[in-house]
mmCIF file of C-alpha atoms (C1' of nucleotides) in Angstrom:
data_model
loop_
_atom_site.group_PDB
_atom_site.id
_atom_site.type_symbol
_atom_site.label_atom_id
_atom_site.label_comp_id
_atom_site.label_asym_id
_atom_site.label_seq_id
_atom_site.Cartn_x
_atom_site.Cartn_y
_atom_site.Cartn_z
ATOM 1 C CA MET A 1 15.749 -15.481 2.757
ATOM 2 C CA PRO A 2 13.985 -18.678 3.693
ATOM 3 C CA MET A 3 15.774 -20.916 6.124
ATOM 4 C CA PRO A 4 17.006 -24.084 4.470
ATOM 5 C CA GLN A 5 14.082 -26.317 5.310
ATOM 6 C CA THR A 6 16.039 -28.633 7.559
ATOM 7 C CA GLU A 7 12.978 -29.322 9.663
ATOM 8 C CA ALA A 8 11.107 -31.202 6.994
ATOM 9 C CA PRO A 9 13.113 -33.172 4.455
ATOM 10 C CA GLY A 10 10.815 -34.788 1.933
ATOM 11 C CA ARG A 11 7.839 -33.091 3.494
ATOM 12 C CA LEU A 12 6.428 -31.732 0.252
ATOM 13 C CA GLN A 13 6.660 -35.162 -1.319
ATOM 14 C CA ALA A 14 4.948 -36.734 1.692
ATOM 15 C CA GLU A 15 2.174 -34.138 1.587
ATOM 16 C CA LEU A 16 1.457 -34.802 -2.062
ATOM 17 C CA LEU A 17 1.581 -38.579 -1.647
ATOM 18 C CA ALA A 18 -0.833 -38.293 1.266
ATOM 19 C CA ARG A 19 -3.218 -36.533 -1.082
ATOM 20 C CA GLY A 20 -2.969 -39.314 -3.629
ATOM 21 C CA VAL A 21 -0.867 -37.346 -6.106
ATOM 22 C CA ARG A 22 1.355 -39.435 -8.372
ATOM 23 C CA MET A 23 5.076 -39.075 -7.694
ATOM 24 C CA THR A 24 7.251 -38.920 -10.773
ATOM 25 C CA ARG A 25 11.011 -38.644 -11.149
ATOM 26 C CA GLN A 26 10.575 -35.056 -12.329
ATOM 27 C CA ARG A 27 8.366 -34.021 -9.433
ATOM 28 C CA ARG A 28 10.723 -35.593 -6.933
ATOM 29 C CA ILE A 29 13.571 -33.492 -8.307
ATOM 30 C CA ILE A 30 11.587 -30.254 -8.320
ATOM 31 C CA LEU A 31 10.195 -30.796 -4.821
ATOM 32 C CA GLY A 32 13.610 -31.741 -3.523
ATOM 33 C CA LEU A 33 15.286 -28.598 -4.739
ATOM 34 C CA MET A 34 12.490 -26.379 -3.471
ATOM 35 C CA GLU A 35 12.900 -27.933 -0.055
ATOM 36 C CA THR A 36 16.619 -27.262 0.132
ATOM 37 C CA ALA A 37 16.609 -23.836 -1.575
ATOM 38 C CA ASP A 38 18.284 -21.076 0.394
ATOM 39 C CA GLN A 39 16.529 -18.323 -1.538
ATOM 40 C CA HIS A 40 13.271 -17.614 -3.333
ATOM 41 C CA LEU A 41 13.233 -19.324 -6.702
ATOM 42 C CA ASP A 42 11.487 -18.394 -9.916
ATOM 43 C CA ALA A 43 10.440 -20.824 -12.637
ATOM 44 C CA GLY A 44 13.633 -20.277 -14.629
ATOM 45 C CA MET A 45 15.895 -20.897 -11.649
ATOM 46 C CA ILE A 46 13.970 -24.041 -10.769
ATOM 47 C CA LEU A 47 14.300 -25.267 -14.338
ATOM 48 C CA ARG A 48 18.049 -24.657 -14.386
ATOM 49 C CA LYS A 49 18.622 -26.415 -11.089
ATOM 50 C CA ALA A 50 16.381 -29.300 -12.106
ATOM 51 C CA ARG A 51 18.215 -29.772 -15.397
ATOM 52 C CA LYS A 52 21.498 -30.165 -13.577
ATOM 53 C CA LEU A 53 19.963 -33.240 -11.958
ATOM 54 C CA ASP A 54 18.103 -34.407 -15.056
ATOM 55 C CA PRO A 55 18.777 -32.562 -18.321
ATOM 56 C CA SER A 56 15.609 -33.872 -19.940
ATOM 57 C CA ILE A 57 13.260 -32.002 -17.611
ATOM 58 C CA ASN A 58 11.058 -29.598 -19.517
ATOM 59 C CA ARG A 59 10.108 -26.033 -18.663
ATOM 60 C CA VAL A 60 6.439 -26.955 -18.968
ATOM 61 C CA THR A 61 6.782 -29.614 -16.299
ATOM 62 C CA VAL A 62 8.180 -27.002 -13.930
ATOM 63 C CA TYR A 63 5.192 -24.726 -14.507
ATOM 64 C CA ARG A 64 2.773 -27.614 -14.153
ATOM 65 C CA THR A 65 4.370 -28.743 -10.907
ATOM 66 C CA LEU A 66 4.292 -25.212 -9.503
ATOM 67 C CA ARG A 67 0.623 -24.949 -10.382
ATOM 68 C CA LEU A 68 -0.001 -28.267 -8.637
ATOM 69 C CA LEU A 69 1.773 -27.095 -5.490
ATOM 70 C CA LYS A 70 -0.092 -23.798 -5.505
ATOM 71 C CA ARG A 71 -3.433 -25.567 -5.903
ATOM 72 C CA HIS A 72 -2.620 -27.702 -2.887
ATOM 73 C CA GLY A 73 -1.565 -24.664 -0.886
ATOM 74 C CA LEU A 74 1.927 -26.103 -0.401
ATOM 75 C CA VAL A 75 3.800 -23.203 -1.969
ATOM 76 C CA ASP A 76 3.144 -19.471 -1.987
ATOM 77 C CA GLU A 77 3.638 -17.249 -4.987
ATOM 78 C CA LEU A 78 5.500 -13.969 -4.564
ATOM 79 C CA ASP A 79 6.378 -11.088 -6.835
ATOM 80 C CA LEU A 80 8.996 -9.475 -4.620
ATOM 81 C CA LEU A 81 7.873 -6.197 -6.177
ATOM 82 C CA HIS A 82 9.270 -7.268 -9.537
ATOM 83 C CA LEU A 83 12.764 -6.161 -8.643
ATOM 84 C CA ARG A 84 14.079 -8.502 -11.288
ATOM 85 C CA GLY A 85 11.471 -8.841 -14.022
ATOM 86 C CA ASP A 86 7.839 -9.753 -14.255
ATOM 87 C CA GLY A 87 7.987 -13.353 -13.123
ATOM 88 C CA HIS A 88 7.003 -14.994 -9.880
ATOM 89 C CA TYR A 89 8.939 -16.457 -7.010
ATOM 90 C CA TYR A 90 7.954 -19.455 -4.988
ATOM 91 C CA GLU A 91 8.498 -20.549 -1.430
ATOM 92 C CA ARG A 92 7.159 -23.368 0.696
ATOM 93 C CA HIS A 93 4.067 -22.285 2.529
ATOM 94 C CA PRO A 94 5.400 -21.638 6.044
ATOM 95 C CA GLN A 95 3.839 -22.676 9.337
ATOM 96 C CA ARG A 96 3.737 -19.028 10.350
ATOM 97 C CA GLU A 97 3.343 -16.514 7.614
ATOM 98 C CA HIS A 98 5.930 -13.780 7.315
ATOM 99 C CA LEU A 99 6.557 -10.462 5.624
ATOM 100 C CA HIS A 100 9.006 -10.001 2.771
ATOM 101 C CA MET A 101 11.294 -7.008 2.613
ATOM 102 C CA ALA A 102 13.089 -6.470 -0.684
ATOM 103 C CA CYS A 103 15.939 -3.985 -0.871
ATOM 104 C CA LEU A 104 15.530 -1.680 -3.852
ATOM 105 C CA ARG A 105 19.292 -1.166 -4.023
ATOM 106 C CA CYS A 106 20.998 -4.532 -3.450
ATOM 107 C CA GLY A 107 18.034 -6.784 -4.200
ATOM 108 C CA LYS A 108 18.376 -8.726 -0.954
ATOM 109 C CA VAL A 109 15.137 -10.254 0.301
ATOM 110 C CA MET A 110 14.553 -10.555 4.032
ATOM 111 C CA GLU A 111 11.771 -12.205 5.953
ATOM 112 C CA PHE A 112 10.154 -11.105 9.167
ATOM 113 C CA GLU A 113 7.681 -12.777 11.472
ATOM 114 C CA SER A 114 5.554 -10.647 13.714
ATOM 115 C CA SER A 115 2.740 -11.222 16.137
ATOM 116 C CA LEU A 116 1.471 -7.787 15.105
ATOM 117 C CA PHE A 117 0.814 -9.289 11.713
ATOM 118 C CA GLU A 118 -1.132 -12.139 13.303
ATOM 119 C CA ARG A 119 -3.187 -9.542 15.156
ATOM 120 C CA LEU A 120 -3.730 -7.631 11.930
ATOM 121 C CA LYS A 121 -5.090 -10.755 10.273
ATOM 122 C CA GLY A 122 -7.395 -11.316 13.229
ATOM 123 C CA GLN A 123 -8.647 -7.762 12.893
ATOM 124 C CA VAL A 124 -9.385 -8.226 9.182
ATOM 125 C CA GLU A 125 -11.262 -11.477 9.823
ATOM 126 C CA ARG A 126 -13.304 -9.876 12.576
ATOM 127 C CA ASP A 127 -13.936 -6.374 11.236
ATOM 128 C CA CYS A 128 -14.454 -7.286 7.585
ATOM 129 C CA GLY A 129 -16.010 -10.717 7.958
ATOM 130 C CA PHE A 130 -13.338 -11.878 5.568
ATOM 131 C CA HIS A 131 -12.040 -15.420 5.928
ATOM 132 C CA ILE A 132 -8.326 -15.270 5.070
ATOM 133 C CA VAL A 133 -6.861 -18.202 3.138
ATOM 134 C CA VAL A 134 -3.556 -16.799 1.907
ATOM 135 C CA THR A 135 -1.616 -13.608 2.509
ATOM 136 C CA ARG A 136 1.175 -11.864 0.725
ATOM 137 C CA VAL A 137 3.067 -8.968 2.271
ATOM 138 C CA GLU A 138 5.868 -7.356 0.325
ATOM 139 C CA MET A 139 7.713 -4.218 1.308
ATOM 140 C CA GLY A 140 10.199 -2.404 -0.870
ATOM 141 C CA GLY A 141 12.807 -0.108 0.637
ATOM 142 C CA TYR A 142 16.396 0.074 1.760
ATOM 143 C CA CYS A 143 18.052 -2.493 3.989
ATOM 144 C CA ALA A 144 20.348 -1.600 6.878
ATOM 145 C CA ASP A 145 23.425 -2.058 4.678
ATOM 146 C CA CYS A 146 22.151 0.131 1.855
ATOM 147 C CA ARG A 147 20.384 3.002 3.568
ATOM 148 C CA ARG A 148 22.337 6.190 3.974
ATOM 149 C CA MET B 1 -12.494 -0.929 -4.155
ATOM 150 C CA PRO B 2 -10.819 2.443 -4.150
ATOM 151 C CA MET B 3 -13.034 5.380 -3.378
ATOM 152 C CA PRO B 4 -13.674 7.529 -6.421
ATOM 153 C CA GLN B 5 -10.953 10.081 -5.924
ATOM 154 C CA THR B 6 -13.254 13.020 -5.421
ATOM 155 C CA GLU B 7 -10.792 14.696 -3.084
ATOM 156 C CA ALA B 8 -8.195 15.351 -5.734
ATOM 157 C CA PRO B 9 -9.420 16.108 -9.237
ATOM 158 C CA GLY B 10 -6.479 16.657 -11.543
ATOM 159 C CA ARG B 11 -4.079 15.907 -8.721
ATOM 160 C CA LEU B 12 -1.963 13.414 -10.669
ATOM 161 C CA GLN B 13 -1.617 15.905 -13.505
ATOM 162 C CA ALA B 14 -0.642 18.652 -11.081
ATOM 163 C CA GLU B 15 1.928 16.387 -9.408
ATOM 164 C CA LEU B 16 3.563 15.548 -12.711
ATOM 165 C CA LEU B 17 3.564 19.152 -13.919
ATOM 166 C CA ALA B 18 5.151 20.213 -10.647
ATOM 167 C CA ARG B 19 7.945 17.775 -11.391
ATOM 168 C CA GLY B 20 8.485 19.254 -14.825
ATOM 169 C CA VAL B 21 6.968 16.341 -16.731
ATOM 170 C CA ARG B 22 5.506 17.188 -20.121
ATOM 171 C CA MET B 23 1.739 16.950 -20.310
ATOM 172 C CA THR B 24 0.381 15.413 -23.502
ATOM 173 C CA ARG B 25 -3.152 14.816 -24.665
ATOM 174 C CA GLN B 26 -2.654 11.064 -24.113
ATOM 175 C CA ARG B 27 -1.291 11.436 -20.606
ATOM 176 C CA ARG B 28 -4.114 13.755 -19.632
ATOM 177 C CA ILE B 29 -6.639 11.128 -20.698
ATOM 178 C CA ILE B 30 -4.896 8.272 -18.885
ATOM 179 C CA LEU B 31 -4.385 10.290 -15.690
ATOM 180 C CA GLY B 32 -7.963 11.484 -15.791
ATOM 181 C CA LEU B 33 -9.454 8.031 -15.986
ATOM 182 C CA MET B 34 -7.184 6.689 -13.271
ATOM 183 C CA GLU B 35 -8.349 9.466 -10.989
ATOM 184 C CA THR B 36 -12.016 8.726 -11.493
ATOM 185 C CA ALA B 37 -11.784 4.920 -11.599
ATOM 186 C CA ASP B 38 -14.063 3.120 -9.164
ATOM 187 C CA GLN B 39 -12.018 -0.084 -9.290
ATOM 188 C CA HIS B 40 -8.468 -1.288 -9.765
ATOM 189 C CA LEU B 41 -7.512 -1.109 -13.415
ATOM 190 C CA ASP B 42 -5.079 -3.194 -15.421
ATOM 191 C CA ALA B 43 -3.257 -2.042 -18.541
ATOM 192 C CA GLY B 44 -5.869 -3.512 -20.862
ATOM 193 C CA MET B 45 -8.772 -1.834 -19.066
ATOM 194 C CA ILE B 46 -6.943 1.480 -19.097
ATOM 195 C CA LEU B 47 -6.293 1.125 -22.817
ATOM 196 C CA ARG B 48 -9.938 0.332 -23.549
ATOM 197 C CA LYS B 49 -11.230 3.269 -21.503
ATOM 198 C CA ALA B 50 -8.639 5.595 -23.017
ATOM 199 C CA ARG B 51 -9.576 4.561 -26.547
ATOM 200 C CA LYS B 52 -13.185 5.494 -25.935
ATOM 201 C CA LEU B 53 -11.939 9.034 -25.400
ATOM 202 C CA ASP B 54 -9.287 8.938 -28.119
ATOM 203 C CA PRO B 55 -9.235 5.879 -30.401
ATOM 204 C CA SER B 56 -5.698 6.598 -31.573
ATOM 205 C CA ILE B 57 -4.099 5.975 -28.170
ATOM 206 C CA ASN B 58 -1.619 3.142 -28.329
ATOM 207 C CA ARG B 59 -1.101 0.291 -25.889
ATOM 208 C CA VAL B 60 2.572 1.219 -25.598
ATOM 209 C CA THR B 61 1.693 4.700 -24.434
ATOM 210 C CA VAL B 62 -0.390 3.216 -21.649
ATOM 211 C CA TYR B 63 2.529 1.080 -20.480
ATOM 212 C CA ARG B 64 4.938 4.001 -20.715
ATOM 213 C CA THR B 65 2.622 6.250 -18.732
ATOM 214 C CA LEU B 66 2.160 3.602 -16.056
ATOM 215 C CA ARG B 67 5.917 3.210 -15.772
ATOM 216 C CA LEU B 68 6.270 6.968 -15.455
ATOM 217 C CA LEU B 69 3.704 7.091 -12.663
ATOM 218 C CA LYS B 70 5.341 4.184 -10.851
ATOM 219 C CA ARG B 71 8.760 5.812 -11.085
ATOM 220 C CA HIS B 72 7.324 8.935 -9.525
ATOM 221 C CA GLY B 73 5.652 6.936 -6.794
ATOM 222 C CA LEU B 74 2.244 8.253 -7.818
ATOM 223 C CA VAL B 75 0.649 4.881 -8.481
ATOM 224 C CA ASP B 76 1.079 1.502 -6.827
ATOM 225 C CA GLU B 77 1.212 -1.763 -8.680
ATOM 226 C CA LEU B 78 -0.859 -4.677 -7.430
ATOM 227 C CA ASP B 79 -1.305 -8.283 -8.445
ATOM 228 C CA LEU B 80 -4.450 -8.983 -6.489
ATOM 229 C CA LEU B 81 -3.149 -12.536 -6.225
ATOM 230 C CA HIS B 82 -3.624 -13.001 -9.965
ATOM 231 C CA LEU B 83 -7.280 -13.847 -9.556
ATOM 232 C CA ARG B 84 -7.778 -12.893 -13.181
ATOM 233 C CA GLY B 85 -4.575 -13.566 -15.092
ATOM 234 C CA ASP B 86 -0.949 -12.612 -14.798
ATOM 235 C CA GLY B 87 -1.173 -8.879 -15.298
ATOM 236 C CA HIS B 88 -0.943 -5.993 -12.872
ATOM 237 C CA TYR B 89 -3.439 -3.615 -11.424
ATOM 238 C CA TYR B 90 -2.836 0.008 -10.639
ATOM 239 C CA GLU B 91 -4.191 2.417 -8.084
ATOM 240 C CA ARG B 92 -3.261 5.918 -7.040
ATOM 241 C CA HIS B 93 -0.774 5.858 -4.215
ATOM 242 C CA PRO B 94 -2.973 6.637 -1.218
ATOM 243 C CA GLN B 95 -2.237 9.011 1.646
ATOM 244 C CA ARG B 96 -2.533 6.131 4.069
ATOM 245 C CA GLU B 97 -1.619 2.718 2.769
ATOM 246 C CA HIS B 98 -4.195 -0.026 3.003
ATOM 247 C CA LEU B 99 -4.555 -3.770 2.719
ATOM 248 C CA HIS B 100 -6.259 -5.483 -0.195
ATOM 249 C CA MET B 101 -8.585 -8.398 0.321
ATOM 250 C CA ALA B 102 -9.549 -10.324 -2.786
ATOM 251 C CA CYS B 103 -12.391 -12.831 -2.635
ATOM 252 C CA LEU B 104 -11.383 -16.125 -4.218
ATOM 253 C CA ARG B 105 -15.011 -16.869 -5.067
ATOM 254 C CA CYS B 106 -16.620 -13.660 -6.374
ATOM 255 C CA GLY B 107 -13.453 -11.758 -7.227
ATOM 256 C CA LYS B 108 -14.480 -8.681 -5.262
ATOM 257 C CA VAL B 109 -11.567 -6.596 -3.983
ATOM 258 C CA MET B 110 -11.914 -4.758 -0.683
ATOM 259 C CA GLU B 111 -9.598 -2.325 1.019
ATOM 260 C CA PHE B 112 -8.890 -1.924 4.685
ATOM 261 C CA GLU B 113 -6.966 0.667 6.641
ATOM 262 C CA SER B 114 -5.565 -0.232 10.007
ATOM 263 C CA SER B 115 -3.397 1.434 12.595
ATOM 264 C CA LEU B 116 -2.099 -2.047 13.411
ATOM 265 C CA PHE B 117 -0.560 -2.036 9.957
ATOM 266 C CA GLU B 118 1.097 1.312 10.674
ATOM 267 C CA ARG B 119 2.494 -0.186 13.875
ATOM 268 C CA LEU B 120 3.704 -3.221 11.954
ATOM 269 C CA LYS B 121 5.601 -0.966 9.551
ATOM 270 C CA GLY B 122 7.138 0.856 12.470
ATOM 271 C CA GLN B 123 8.239 -2.450 13.942
ATOM 272 C CA VAL B 124 9.886 -3.500 10.679
ATOM 273 C CA GLU B 125 11.716 -0.183 10.382
ATOM 274 C CA ARG B 126 12.955 -0.396 13.963
ATOM 275 C CA ASP B 127 13.694 -4.113 14.345
ATOM 276 C CA CYS B 128 15.141 -4.716 10.884
ATOM 277 C CA GLY B 129 16.729 -1.360 10.208
ATOM 278 C CA PHE B 130 14.789 -1.441 6.960
ATOM 279 C CA HIS B 131 13.634 1.874 5.505
ATOM 280 C CA ILE B 132 10.231 1.166 3.912
ATOM 281 C CA VAL B 133 9.438 2.974 0.664
ATOM 282 C CA VAL B 134 6.477 1.021 -0.662
ATOM 283 C CA THR B 135 4.275 -1.734 0.702
ATOM 284 C CA ARG B 136 1.918 -4.218 -0.820
ATOM 285 C CA VAL B 137 -0.448 -6.311 1.237
ATOM 286 C CA GLU B 138 -2.769 -8.713 -0.488
ATOM 287 C CA MET B 139 -4.964 -11.286 1.198
ATOM 288 C CA GLY B 140 -6.939 -13.972 -0.587
ATOM 289 C CA GLY B 141 -9.937 -15.574 1.040
ATOM 290 C CA TYR B 142 -13.707 -15.463 1.227
ATOM 291 C CA CYS B 143 -15.717 -12.308 1.723
ATOM 292 C CA ALA B 144 -18.697 -12.047 4.052
ATOM 293 C CA ASP B 145 -21.113 -12.696 1.181
ATOM 294 C CA CYS B 146 -19.296 -15.778 -0.097
ATOM 295 C CA ARG B 147 -18.165 -17.601 3.007
ATOM 296 C CA ARG B 148 -20.378 -20.440 4.159
ATOM 297 C "C1'" DT C 1 -3.824 -51.808 -17.565
ATOM 298 C "C1'" DT C 2 -4.890 -47.144 -17.700
ATOM 299 C "C1'" DA C 3 -5.399 -42.637 -16.065
ATOM 300 C "C1'" DA C 4 -2.240 -39.222 -15.103
ATOM 301 C "C1'" DG C 5 2.082 -37.125 -16.392
ATOM 302 C "C1'" DT C 6 5.810 -35.727 -19.701
ATOM 303 C "C1'" DG C 7 8.027 -33.477 -23.645
ATOM 304 C "C1'" DC C 8 7.676 -30.911 -27.657
ATOM 305 C "C1'" DA C 9 5.855 -27.338 -30.540
ATOM 306 C "C1'" DA C 10 3.025 -23.798 -30.804
ATOM 307 C "C1'" DA C 11 -0.063 -20.490 -28.879
ATOM 308 C "C1'" DT C 12 -1.243 -16.851 -25.671
ATOM 309 C "C1'" DA C 13 -0.488 -13.083 -22.524
ATOM 310 C "C1'" DT C 14 2.050 -9.306 -20.889
ATOM 311 C "C1'" DT C 15 5.408 -5.865 -21.351
ATOM 312 C "C1'" DT C 16 9.410 -3.639 -23.623
ATOM 313 C "C1'" DT C 17 12.364 -1.792 -27.427
ATOM 314 C "C1'" DG C 18 13.867 0.456 -31.868
ATOM 315 C "C1'" DC C 19 12.799 3.671 -34.854
ATOM 316 C "C1'" DT C 20 10.587 7.512 -37.218
ATOM 317 C "C1'" DG C 21 7.696 11.192 -37.188
ATOM 318 C "C1'" DT C 22 5.147 14.687 -34.014
ATOM 319 C "C1'" DC C 23 4.233 17.938 -30.436
ATOM 320 C "C1'" DA C 24 4.756 20.473 -25.797
ATOM 321 C "C1'" DC C 25 7.222 23.973 -24.097
ATOM 322 C "C1'" DG D 1 13.586 24.956 -32.433
ATOM 323 C "C1'" DT D 2 14.527 20.995 -29.841
ATOM 324 C "C1'" DG D 3 14.215 17.352 -26.813
ATOM 325 C "C1'" DA D 4 10.697 14.578 -25.008
ATOM 326 C "C1'" DC D 5 6.832 11.828 -26.527
ATOM 327 C "C1'" DA D 6 3.566 8.947 -29.516
ATOM 328 C "C1'" DG D 7 2.576 5.319 -32.713
ATOM 329 C "C1'" DC D 8 3.796 1.263 -35.106
ATOM 330 C "C1'" DA D 9 6.012 -3.090 -35.704
ATOM 331 C "C1'" DA D 10 8.602 -6.305 -33.760
ATOM 332 C "C1'" DA D 11 10.992 -8.420 -29.955
ATOM 333 C "C1'" DA D 12 11.353 -10.108 -25.385
ATOM 334 C "C1'" DT D 13 9.582 -12.316 -21.458
ATOM 335 C "C1'" DA D 14 6.409 -15.292 -18.944
ATOM 336 C "C1'" DT D 15 3.122 -18.826 -19.005
ATOM 337 C "C1'" DT D 16 -0.330 -22.104 -20.994
ATOM 338 C "C1'" DT D 17 -2.351 -25.513 -24.291
ATOM 339 C "C1'" DG D 18 -2.898 -29.478 -27.635
ATOM 340 C "C1'" DC D 19 -1.343 -33.694 -28.637
ATOM 341 C "C1'" DA D 20 1.171 -38.059 -28.920
ATOM 342 C "C1'" DC D 21 4.093 -40.878 -26.154
ATOM 343 C "C1'" DT D 22 5.420 -42.686 -21.485
ATOM 344 C "C1'" DT D 23 4.985 -44.246 -16.839
ATOM 345 C "C1'" DA D 24 3.349 -44.709 -11.843
ATOM 346 C "C1'" DA D 25 0.313 -47.245 -9.373
#
DNA sequence: TTAAGTGCAAATATTTTGCTGTCAC
DNA sequence: GTGACAGCAAAATATTTGCACTTAA
């Protein structure tokens, strides 16, 4: 699970403003709830949370805002191995990228940072001549609580 | 791109038969083309190729066969960062797992095996007590030909 | 003021389900 | 022969688009 983003309140908003993106009431709400989320959210969850703050917010606006954030590299898109359907999950693009482990039994999603992963990326850049922009690492399996 | 699977002709079929799964004309066609594919295929591409061999094959049968193969752990599902739409791509589950690098400019997909990745998996298993069943590593960026 | 954003309805894309008839074993 | 499978139509799910109205800057 992502840490509640205590380190950067309003950071997403500030980033967008700095890039000259217009700030609307709807965007402020969506950005705000993504910043304080304690789990990975999909479009439907974002819509539901947003509507509690402003019932007139439309599903389409959620999708458009997510696309905007993706384009600006401010959020990452995850599938979490489609444990619960074919949609996507979103999280703020972290300073240091991490792996996602999704438990096939209880559905819990854990995150893990590793310098080995940083080394792996370095190896790919060097050995393949591939310039990495975004990474996505998802592992399915059984968490400590669920394995037998 | 996956190597043409010269090492294992009919292997998928044999695996399924060994598990007591019924072998139909349609499944034989779908398995056969997945084994000889020289790129990652999505459901639509599989359907089109299958219909060239048997025009009566239905889209639903393709989806059902893919689900069967996933359940048996014989194919892996990829998104390839949704470079071309929201569907999934499929590849035979390899002996040694590999990373996928998708070029954001030309769309080329490369694969890369690394012992660092094996070490990373070991670290996750040890440090998180997480028993890994399936992994998916996708990196978006610019390939050697496209980077400036 | 005006270009960018929103909501609404409808379209598109992807995948699944219910049911009836067929085929592998 | 029988239970698993295929095809067809329709539903379900996920996401995008066109357009007229609204609003941030």
